[in-house]
Short mmCIF file of C-alpha atoms in Angstrom, two decimals:
data_model
loop_
_atom_site.label_atom_id
_atom_site.label_comp_id
_atom_site.label_asym_id
_atom_site.label_seq_id
_atom_site.Cartn_x
_atom_site.Cartn_y
_atom_site.Cartn_z
CA MET Q 30 -0.01 0.00 -0.01
CA ARG Q 31 1.38 3.40 -0.98
CA ILE Q 32 1.21 6.56 1.08
CA THR Q 33 -1.17 9.24 -0.16
CA ASP Q 34 0.83 12.48 -0.04
CA THR Q 35 -2.18 14.74 -0.31
CA SER Q 36 -3.87 13.50 2.83
CA TYR Q 37 -3.25 14.12 6.53
CA GLY Q 38 -5.15 10.87 7.33
CA SER Q 39 -3.37 7.75 8.49
CA ASN Q 40 -3.59 4.14 7.36
CA GLU Q 41 -4.64 1.19 9.56
CA HIS Q 42 -1.17 1.20 11.17
CA GLY Q 43 -1.39 4.89 12.03
CA LEU Q 44 1.18 5.90 9.37
CA ILE Q 45 0.52 9.28 7.86
CA TRP Q 46 3.50 9.20 5.51
CA GLY Q 47 6.74 7.39 5.10
CA TYR Q 48 9.80 8.16 2.93
CA ARG Q 49 12.88 6.24 1.99
CA PHE Q 50 16.11 8.25 1.46
CA ALA Q 51 19.08 7.04 -0.55
CA PRO Q 52 22.36 9.01 -0.89
CA GLY Q 53 22.13 11.74 -3.51
CA GLN Q 54 18.54 10.95 -4.40
CA ALA Q 55 15.17 12.50 -3.74
CA ALA Q 56 13.05 10.64 -1.19
CA GLN Q 57 10.58 8.01 -2.33
CA SER Q 58 7.29 7.15 -0.57
CA ILE Q 59 7.30 3.89 1.30
CA SER Q 60 4.50 1.73 2.65
CA THR Q 61 4.25 0.22 6.14
CA ASP Q 62 5.07 -3.27 4.74
CA ALA Q 63 8.11 -1.96 2.83
CA ALA Q 64 9.25 -0.01 5.92
CA ALA Q 65 8.99 -3.20 8.03
CA ALA Q 66 11.02 -5.15 5.42
CA PHE Q 67 13.67 -2.40 5.32
CA LEU Q 68 14.01 -2.39 9.12
CA ALA Q 69 14.20 -6.20 9.12
CA GLN Q 70 17.31 -6.25 6.98
CA GLU Q 71 20.32 -7.46 8.88
CA GLY Q 72 23.54 -5.52 8.80
CA ASP Q 73 24.13 -2.07 7.33
CA ASP Q 74 22.38 -1.07 4.18
CA PRO Q 75 24.92 -1.06 1.36
CA GLU Q 76 23.44 2.17 0.06
CA GLU Q 77 23.41 3.81 3.57
CA ALA Q 78 19.71 4.48 3.03
CA PHE Q 79 17.33 5.45 5.86
CA ILE Q 80 13.61 6.02 6.29
CA TRP Q 81 11.33 8.58 7.92
CA LEU Q 82 8.03 7.33 9.33
CA HIS Q 83 5.45 9.83 10.63
CA PHE Q 84 2.57 8.50 12.72
CA SER Q 85 -0.71 9.80 14.07
CA LEU Q 86 -1.20 9.21 17.80
CA SER Q 87 -4.94 9.49 17.42
CA ASN Q 88 -4.73 6.14 15.66
CA THR Q 89 -4.50 3.28 18.16
CA GLY Q 90 -2.66 1.12 15.65
CA SER Q 91 0.42 3.38 15.67
CA GLU Q 92 2.00 2.10 18.89
CA ARG Q 93 1.14 -1.56 18.01
CA TYR Q 94 2.94 -1.24 14.70
CA LEU Q 95 5.98 0.48 16.25
CA ARG Q 96 6.37 -2.17 18.97
CA ARG Q 97 5.99 -5.03 16.46
CA HIS Q 98 8.43 -3.84 13.84
CA LEU Q 99 10.86 -1.37 15.52
CA GLU Q 100 13.13 -1.85 18.52
CA LEU Q 101 12.78 1.64 19.97
CA PRO Q 102 13.68 2.65 23.54
CA GLU Q 103 10.93 2.69 26.15
CA GLY Q 104 11.58 6.36 26.77
CA PHE Q 105 10.17 7.11 23.30
CA TYR Q 106 6.89 5.29 24.06
CA ASP Q 107 6.62 7.18 27.37
CA SER Q 108 6.94 10.44 25.50
CA LEU Q 109 3.88 9.47 23.29
CA ARG Q 110 1.67 9.63 26.37
CA SER Q 111 3.13 12.80 27.90
CA GLU Q 112 1.25 16.09 27.85
CA VAL Q 113 2.60 19.39 26.54
CA GLY Q 114 5.55 20.19 28.81
CA SER Q 115 9.24 20.89 28.69
CA THR Q 116 11.37 20.13 25.61
CA ARG Q 117 13.41 16.90 25.76
CA LEU Q 118 16.42 15.90 23.75
CA GLU Q 119 18.43 12.93 25.13
CA GLN Q 120 20.12 9.68 24.30
CA ASP Q 121 18.43 6.41 25.19
CA ALA Q 122 19.75 2.94 24.31
CA GLY Q 123 21.71 4.18 21.33
CA PHE Q 124 18.83 6.28 19.97
CA LEU Q 125 18.19 10.00 20.14
CA VAL Q 126 14.78 10.74 21.71
CA ALA Q 127 13.34 14.24 21.32
CA VAL Q 128 10.10 15.93 22.36
CA ILE Q 129 9.65 19.23 20.59
CA HIS Q 130 6.80 21.76 20.55
CA ASP Q 131 5.29 23.88 17.83
CA VAL Q 132 2.06 25.73 16.94
CA LEU Q 133 -0.67 23.82 15.22
CA PHE Q 134 -0.79 23.70 11.44
CA ASP Q 135 -3.99 25.73 11.09
CA SER Q 136 -3.35 28.00 14.06
CA THR Q 137 -3.54 31.77 14.04
CA PHE Q 138 -1.44 31.49 17.20
CA ASP Q 139 -3.25 31.38 20.46
CA ALA Q 140 -1.79 30.44 23.85
CA SER Q 141 -3.56 27.11 23.80
CA GLU Q 142 -2.72 26.18 20.19
CA VAL Q 143 0.57 24.41 20.87
CA GLY Q 144 1.21 20.72 20.06
CA THR Q 145 3.94 18.19 20.65
CA THR Q 146 5.90 15.90 18.31
CA SER Q 147 7.80 12.90 19.71
CA ILE Q 148 10.83 11.86 17.71
CA CYS Q 149 13.13 8.90 17.89
CA ILE Q 150 16.25 8.83 15.69
CA GLY Q 151 18.63 6.01 14.93
CA PRO Q 152 21.30 5.49 12.25
CA ARG Q 153 18.77 4.13 9.71
CA VAL Q 154 15.45 5.50 10.88
CA LEU Q 155 13.63 8.61 12.02
CA VAL Q 156 10.23 8.04 13.68
CA SER Q 157 7.98 10.97 14.50
CA ALA Q 158 4.51 10.88 16.01
CA ARG Q 159 2.02 13.64 16.83
CA LEU Q 160 -1.60 14.03 17.87
CA ARG Q 161 -2.43 16.98 15.65
CA PRO Q 162 -0.63 18.50 12.53
CA LEU Q 163 2.15 21.02 13.31
CA ARG Q 164 3.57 23.70 11.08
CA SER Q 165 7.29 22.86 11.28
CA VAL Q 166 6.70 19.15 10.52
CA ASP Q 167 4.55 20.06 7.55
CA GLN Q 168 7.31 22.43 6.29
CA LEU Q 169 9.84 19.59 6.52
CA ARG Q 170 7.51 17.32 4.57
CA SER Q 171 7.10 20.01 1.91
CA ALA Q 172 10.92 20.18 1.55
CA VAL Q 173 11.05 16.39 1.13
CA ARG Q 174 8.24 16.36 -1.44
CA THR Q 175 9.91 19.08 -3.53
CA GLY Q 176 12.93 16.78 -3.97
CA GLN Q 177 15.43 18.15 -1.48
CA VAL Q 178 18.15 15.61 -0.73
CA PHE Q 179 18.94 14.59 2.79
CA ARG Q 180 22.10 12.84 3.88
CA SER Q 181 20.99 11.30 7.24
CA PRO Q 182 18.21 11.27 9.82
CA VAL Q 183 20.13 13.87 11.82
CA GLU Q 184 20.06 16.23 8.88
CA LEU Q 185 16.27 15.79 8.81
CA LEU Q 186 16.17 16.72 12.50
CA ALA Q 187 18.34 19.78 11.91
CA HIS Q 188 16.09 20.90 9.09
CA LEU Q 189 13.03 20.40 11.31
CA LEU Q 190 14.60 22.55 14.04
CA ARG Q 191 15.38 25.27 11.49
CA ASP Q 192 11.79 25.07 10.30
CA GLN Q 193 10.74 25.40 13.90
CA ALA Q 194 12.83 28.52 14.29
CA SER Q 195 11.32 29.87 11.06
CA VAL Q 196 7.80 29.32 12.38
CA LEU Q 197 8.70 31.12 15.63
CA GLY Q 198 10.26 33.91 13.60
CA ASP Q 199 7.04 34.29 11.59
CA ILE Q 200 5.04 34.47 14.81
CA LEU Q 201 7.42 37.11 16.18
CA ARG Q 202 7.11 39.20 13.02
CA LYS Q 203 3.33 39.17 13.21
CA SER Q 204 3.39 39.88 16.95
CA THR Q 205 5.87 42.76 16.42
CA ALA Q 206 3.48 44.28 13.88
CA ARG Q 207 0.66 44.11 16.39
CA VAL Q 208 2.84 45.70 19.07
CA ASP Q 209 3.83 48.47 16.65
CA ARG Q 210 0.14 49.30 16.04
CA ILE Q 211 -0.57 49.36 19.73
CA GLU Q 212 2.39 51.67 20.33
CA ASP Q 213 1.06 54.04 17.62
CA ARG Q 214 -2.30 54.11 19.32
CA LEU Q 215 -0.60 54.67 22.65
CA LEU Q 216 1.16 57.75 21.30
CA ALA Q 217 -2.25 59.01 20.16
CA ASN Q 218 -3.66 58.37 23.71
CA ARG Q 219 -6.11 55.74 22.44
CA ILE Q 220 -5.79 53.02 25.04
CA ALA Q 221 -9.31 51.73 25.44
CA THR Q 222 -8.81 48.18 24.14
CA ASP Q 223 -5.02 47.81 24.02
CA ARG Q 224 -4.57 46.52 27.57
CA THR Q 225 -6.53 43.36 26.93
CA GLU Q 226 -4.83 42.74 23.57
CA LEU Q 227 -1.39 43.23 25.10
CA GLY Q 228 -2.17 40.86 27.98
CA THR Q 229 -3.27 38.13 25.56
CA LEU Q 230 -0.24 38.60 23.37
CA ARG Q 231 2.16 38.57 26.27
CA ARG Q 232 0.64 35.34 27.72
CA SER Q 233 0.92 33.63 24.38
CA LEU Q 234 4.55 34.66 23.87
CA VAL Q 235 5.57 33.77 27.38
CA ARG Q 236 3.99 30.27 27.13
CA LEU Q 237 5.62 29.59 23.73
CA GLN Q 238 8.98 30.88 25.00
CA ARG Q 239 8.75 28.74 28.12
CA LEU Q 240 8.11 25.64 25.97
CA LEU Q 241 10.83 26.34 23.40
CA ALA Q 242 13.57 28.04 25.43
CA PRO Q 243 15.08 24.75 26.77
CA GLU Q 244 15.53 23.43 23.21
CA PRO Q 245 18.81 25.25 22.30
CA THR Q 246 20.29 24.33 25.64
CA ALA Q 247 19.42 20.65 25.10
CA LEU Q 248 20.92 20.78 21.61
CA PHE Q 249 24.22 22.31 22.83
CA ARG Q 250 24.34 19.66 25.60
CA LEU Q 251 23.88 16.96 23.03
CA LEU Q 252 26.62 18.42 20.82
CA ASN Q 253 29.07 18.10 23.70
CA ARG Q 254 28.42 14.37 23.98
CA PRO Q 255 26.94 13.11 20.68
CA PRO Q 256 26.09 9.48 19.88
CA GLU Q 257 28.89 7.47 18.23
CA TRP Q 258 27.02 7.16 14.95
CA PHE Q 259 26.89 10.98 14.46
CA SER Q 260 29.06 12.20 11.58
CA GLY Q 261 30.93 15.48 11.48
CA ASP Q 262 28.37 16.89 9.04
CA ASP Q 263 25.59 15.87 11.38
CA LEU Q 264 27.21 17.83 14.26
CA GLU Q 265 27.67 20.88 12.05
CA ASP Q 266 24.00 20.81 10.94
CA LEU Q 267 22.80 20.60 14.54
CA GLN Q 268 25.17 23.37 15.57
CA GLN Q 269 23.73 25.67 12.96
CA ALA Q 270 20.17 24.75 13.86
CA ALA Q 271 20.87 25.36 17.57
CA GLU Q 272 22.35 28.83 16.82
CA GLU Q 273 19.39 29.84 14.63
CA PHE Q 274 16.91 28.60 17.24
CA SER Q 275 18.80 30.39 20.02
CA THR Q 276 18.58 33.65 18.06
CA ALA Q 277 14.81 33.19 17.61
CA ILE Q 278 14.39 32.57 21.38
CA GLY Q 279 16.42 35.74 22.10
CA ASP Q 280 14.19 37.74 19.80
CA SER Q 281 11.12 36.32 21.56
CA ALA Q 282 12.46 37.35 24.96
CA ALA Q 283 13.18 40.89 23.70
CA LEU Q 284 9.59 41.19 22.34
CA VAL Q 285 8.17 39.93 25.67
CA GLU Q 286 10.19 42.60 27.50
CA ARG Q 287 8.95 45.25 25.01
CA VAL Q 288 5.34 44.25 25.66
CA LYS Q 289 5.98 44.38 29.39
CA LEU Q 290 7.29 47.92 29.13
CA ILE Q 291 4.27 49.06 27.06
CA GLN Q 292 1.96 47.46 29.63
CA GLU Q 293 3.71 49.39 32.39
CA GLU Q 294 3.36 52.63 30.44
CA LEU Q 295 -0.31 51.95 29.81
CA ALA Q 296 -0.85 51.26 33.49
CA ALA Q 297 0.83 54.53 34.36
CA LEU Q 298 -1.38 56.43 31.94
CA VAL Q 299 -4.49 54.78 33.32
CA ASN Q 300 -3.45 55.63 36.87
CA GLU Q 301 -2.80 59.18 35.80
CA GLN Q 302 -6.23 59.51 34.21
CA THR Q 303 -7.82 57.94 37.27
CA GLY Q 304 -6.02 60.44 39.52
CA ARG Q 305 -7.20 63.37 37.42
CA THR Q 306 -10.81 62.11 37.51
CA LEU Q 307 -10.69 61.71 41.28
CA PHE Q 308 -9.25 65.21 41.68
CA VAL Q 309 -12.02 66.72 39.64
CA LEU Q 310 -14.65 64.81 41.59
CA THR Q 311 -13.09 66.02 44.87
CA VAL Q 312 -13.07 69.66 43.78
CA VAL Q 313 -16.70 69.50 42.62
CA THR Q 314 -17.64 67.99 45.98
CA VAL Q 315 -15.83 70.73 47.88
CA LEU Q 316 -17.36 73.51 45.76
CA ALA Q 317 -20.86 72.08 46.34
CA LEU Q 318 -20.33 71.72 50.10
CA PRO Q 319 -21.65 75.21 51.04
CA VAL Q 320 -24.71 74.75 48.94
CA ASN Q 321 -25.49 71.39 50.41
CA MET Q 322 -24.94 72.51 53.99
CA ILE Q 323 -27.08 75.69 53.76
CA ALA Q 324 -29.79 73.88 51.80
CA GLY Q 325 -29.90 71.23 54.44
CA LEU Q 326 -30.07 73.69 57.33
CA PHE Q 327 -32.77 75.89 55.78
CA GLY Q 328 -34.75 72.85 54.62
CA MET Q 329 -35.47 71.49 58.11
CA ASN Q 330 -38.63 73.65 58.58
CA VAL Q 331 -38.06 74.39 62.26
CA GLY Q 332 -38.62 77.56 64.16
CA GLY Q 333 -35.90 80.21 64.56
CA ILE Q 334 -34.69 80.04 60.93
CA PRO Q 335 -32.79 83.37 60.34
CA LEU Q 336 -33.06 85.76 57.41
CA GLN Q 337 -36.79 85.44 57.07
CA THR Q 338 -36.98 89.06 55.82
CA GLY Q 339 -37.70 90.04 52.23
CA HIS Q 340 -34.01 90.13 51.41
CA GLY Q 341 -33.10 86.83 53.06
CA PHE Q 342 -33.03 84.84 49.81
CA ALA Q 343 -30.67 87.37 48.18
CA VAL Q 344 -28.35 87.26 51.20
CA ILE Q 345 -28.15 83.50 51.07
CA VAL Q 346 -27.44 83.43 47.32
CA VAL Q 347 -24.70 86.08 47.60
CA THR Q 348 -23.15 84.25 50.53
CA LEU Q 349 -23.07 81.00 48.59
CA VAL Q 350 -21.54 82.66 45.57
CA VAL Q 351 -18.83 84.25 47.66
CA LEU Q 352 -18.03 80.99 49.42
CA THR Q 353 -17.93 79.09 46.14
CA VAL Q 354 -15.64 81.60 44.54
CA LEU Q 355 -13.38 81.51 47.59
CA LEU Q 356 -13.14 77.74 47.57
CA ALA Q 357 -12.51 77.77 43.81
CA TRP Q 358 -9.67 80.24 44.30
CA LEU Q 359 -8.19 78.10 47.09
CA ALA Q 360 -8.38 74.98 44.84
CA PHE Q 361 -7.21 76.46 41.52
CA GLY Q 362 -6.12 80.12 41.79
CA ARG Q 363 -3.77 80.13 44.75
CA PRO Q 364 -0.14 80.19 43.71
CA ARG Q 365 1.79 76.98 44.54
CA ASP Q 366 5.46 76.70 45.42
#
């Protein structure tokens, strides 16, 4: 059975796609039966070929097929059942086991739209498994389908990590454009809706950064003690991928800090506006105090109320005007040191 390249669905074994790579040649699609036969070959492949198998974890047949036909470390199977957490990149029983994170394929980037891919790499095989489609994995597949030649499974991993850095860079560019627009509105003193938008953006970036930040460190740690079957070219590819990814993480941290500073400036502006409003309310209350006091006293309808002559009303009005003017001068007109 051949793999249908145009579908994200999996076959009865959970395989979404499989490719066989030969030195200097474009990859060819491979079926689950052909992949099992390839892995069953004893000794090294005379052509130094290798395969990439990508599985869907939503299909219960995936793990059954992997356990039946591949001798993978138990740590890889444990990673298939783990939730979204920290990045992993470690050696286990001669294999390289990795757990990497990325935004979903059809995501517009929200804090909850992050998925996990579990990867196991050996000298002749790269196995990847995911629950939902991810952008970086799809970009790697597109490169394979366009005929790009890959030398080893490690070069595939390095390309995947660079695609991951590219996806993160695209998110940062879009986020930076949003922050620029918010800053422009801030300069124009239009801050009605920006606080909510900034808060959502910052939470998304912080979560993505927290998930991806350990990845360059794990790569550099691996490069210090690589598996024996790594070639010099493999190490160089991973070194370049680690540096690109580290740069993207640094840009993400800088954008998060910029958003934090804008939030602080917005909070200061809101506090200033609140202070001005409270000051105006206080002044109005003080100016109205004489009116309220005299109206209360003369409205009790008890005996002995003064100024009951014909000019009493005029006297009260003049007195209120004088008191109000005096209080207004004390609040606004008096010179301040």
